[in-house]
XYZ file of C-alpha atoms in Angstrom:
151
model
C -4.870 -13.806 75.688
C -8.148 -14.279 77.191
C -9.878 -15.262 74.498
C -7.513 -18.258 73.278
C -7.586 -19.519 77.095
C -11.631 -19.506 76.822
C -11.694 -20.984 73.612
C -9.054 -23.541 74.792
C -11.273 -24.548 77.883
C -14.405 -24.555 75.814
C -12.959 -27.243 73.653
C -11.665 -29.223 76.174
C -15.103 -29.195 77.797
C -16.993 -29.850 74.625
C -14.711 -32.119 73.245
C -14.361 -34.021 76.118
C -17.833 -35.734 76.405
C -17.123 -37.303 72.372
C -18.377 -40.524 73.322
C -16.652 -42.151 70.450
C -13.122 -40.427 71.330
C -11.596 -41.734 74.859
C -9.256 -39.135 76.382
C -6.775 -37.747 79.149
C -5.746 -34.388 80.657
C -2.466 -33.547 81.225
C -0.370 -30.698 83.126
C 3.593 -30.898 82.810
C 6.478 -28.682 83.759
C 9.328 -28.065 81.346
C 12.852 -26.689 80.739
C 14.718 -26.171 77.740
C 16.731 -23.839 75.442
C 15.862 -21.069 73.246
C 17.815 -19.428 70.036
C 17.839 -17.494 67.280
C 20.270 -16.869 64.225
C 23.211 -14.580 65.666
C 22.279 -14.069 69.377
C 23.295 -16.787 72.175
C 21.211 -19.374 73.768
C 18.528 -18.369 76.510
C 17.741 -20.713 79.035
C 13.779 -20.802 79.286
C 11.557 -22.878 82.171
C 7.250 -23.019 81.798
C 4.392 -25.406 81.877
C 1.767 -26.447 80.016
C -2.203 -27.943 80.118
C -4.109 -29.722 78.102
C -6.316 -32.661 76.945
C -5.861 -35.374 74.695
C -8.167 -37.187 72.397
C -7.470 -40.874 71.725
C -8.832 -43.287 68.717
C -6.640 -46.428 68.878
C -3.229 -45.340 68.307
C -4.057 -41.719 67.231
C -4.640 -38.746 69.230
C -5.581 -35.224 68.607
C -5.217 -32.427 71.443
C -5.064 -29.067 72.219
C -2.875 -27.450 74.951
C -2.415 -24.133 76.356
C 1.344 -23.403 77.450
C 3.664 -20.143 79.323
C 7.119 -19.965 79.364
C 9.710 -17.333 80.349
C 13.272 -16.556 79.181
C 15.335 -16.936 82.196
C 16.535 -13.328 82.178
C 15.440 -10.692 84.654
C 14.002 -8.409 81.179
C 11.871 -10.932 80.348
C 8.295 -11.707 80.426
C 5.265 -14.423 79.772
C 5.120 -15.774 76.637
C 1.489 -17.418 76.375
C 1.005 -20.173 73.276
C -2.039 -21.746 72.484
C -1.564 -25.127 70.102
C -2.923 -28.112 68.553
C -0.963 -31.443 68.497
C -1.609 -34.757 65.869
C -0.056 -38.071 66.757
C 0.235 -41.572 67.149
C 1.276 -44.454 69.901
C 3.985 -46.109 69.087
C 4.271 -48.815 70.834
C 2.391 -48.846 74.673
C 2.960 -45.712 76.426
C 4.789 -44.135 74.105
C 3.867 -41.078 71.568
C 5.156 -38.888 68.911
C 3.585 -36.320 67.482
C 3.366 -32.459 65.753
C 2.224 -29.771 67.229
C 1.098 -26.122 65.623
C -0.092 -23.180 67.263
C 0.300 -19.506 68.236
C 2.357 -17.583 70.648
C 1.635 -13.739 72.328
C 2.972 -12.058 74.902
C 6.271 -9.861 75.689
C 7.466 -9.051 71.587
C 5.589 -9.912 68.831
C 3.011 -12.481 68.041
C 3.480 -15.593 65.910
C 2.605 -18.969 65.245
C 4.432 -21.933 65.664
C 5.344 -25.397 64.467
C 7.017 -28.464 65.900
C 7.106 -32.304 66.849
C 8.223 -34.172 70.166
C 8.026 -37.460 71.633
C 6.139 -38.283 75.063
C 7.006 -41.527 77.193
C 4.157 -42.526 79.956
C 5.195 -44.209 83.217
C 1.605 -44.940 84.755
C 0.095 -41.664 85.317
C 3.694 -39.531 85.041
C 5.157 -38.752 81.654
C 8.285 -37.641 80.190
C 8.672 -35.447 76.911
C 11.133 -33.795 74.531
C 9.927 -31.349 72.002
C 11.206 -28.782 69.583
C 9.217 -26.024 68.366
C 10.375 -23.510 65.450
C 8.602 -20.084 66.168
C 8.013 -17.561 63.185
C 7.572 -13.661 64.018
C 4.536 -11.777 62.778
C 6.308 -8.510 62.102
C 9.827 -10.044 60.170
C 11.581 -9.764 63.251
C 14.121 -13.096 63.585
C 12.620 -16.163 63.675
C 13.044 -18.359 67.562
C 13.903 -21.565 68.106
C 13.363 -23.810 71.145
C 14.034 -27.438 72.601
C 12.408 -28.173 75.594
C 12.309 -31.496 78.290
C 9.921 -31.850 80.872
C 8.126 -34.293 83.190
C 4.283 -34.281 83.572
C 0.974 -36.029 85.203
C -1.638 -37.594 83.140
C -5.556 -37.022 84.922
């Protein structure tokens, strides 16, 4: 867990000085739900940082996220991710993200896309992520909003 946060903050500080790439930190809160095939939905709350790179429309980024299952037997999940995208229009993104996931239960990578809307400095987003188990154990699903701060 240590290890992906270091190597997460030693690309955002490398990264960061690309004098060819312009780019933004960001640091959200989100909500959401969470499912898998056969057992009910699990209301989930967490937050994420990161930093994005920007070439014209595109951007590349990398964030580091934790979220928690709103149930009193839960606890952390730490993800670590990349995201690809484009502006559509001015203040407006949509992109894919990929990454991987630790904590309480098994490891696992994940996949997903979302859409981010920029007021100024504050943000909206929407994403969905699709999270597959390392050991075979049922694959998790999640849908998440949240609100967030451009620096």
């Amino acid at each position: 867990m240590r290890v992906a946060f270091a190597a997460t903050a030693a690309a955002i500080a490398l990264l960061g000085s690309a004098p060819a790439w312009a780019g933004e930190g960001h640091i959200d809160i989100h909500t959401g739900l969470g499912w898998s095939d056969g057992l009910p939905s699990k209301a989930l709350a967490g937050g994420s940082v990161g930093y994005d790179w920007n070439k014209g429309p595109v951007f590349i980024g990398v964030e580091q996220s934790i979220d928690k299952v709103l149930i009193s037997d839960s606890d952390a999940r730490w993800g670590t991710s990349a995201r690809i995208g484009t502006q559509v229009s001015p203040g407006f993104k949509v992109y894919a993200t990929g990454g991987y996931n630790y904590g309480q239960g098994p490891d696992g990578t994940d996949i997903g896309a979302g859409v981010e809307k920029s007021y100024g400095p504050i943000y909206g987003r929407v994403e969905y992520k699709h999270f597959f188990n390392n050991d075979g154990a049922i694959d998790t699903n999640a849908a998440t909003v949240g609100v967030g701060i451009h620096f």
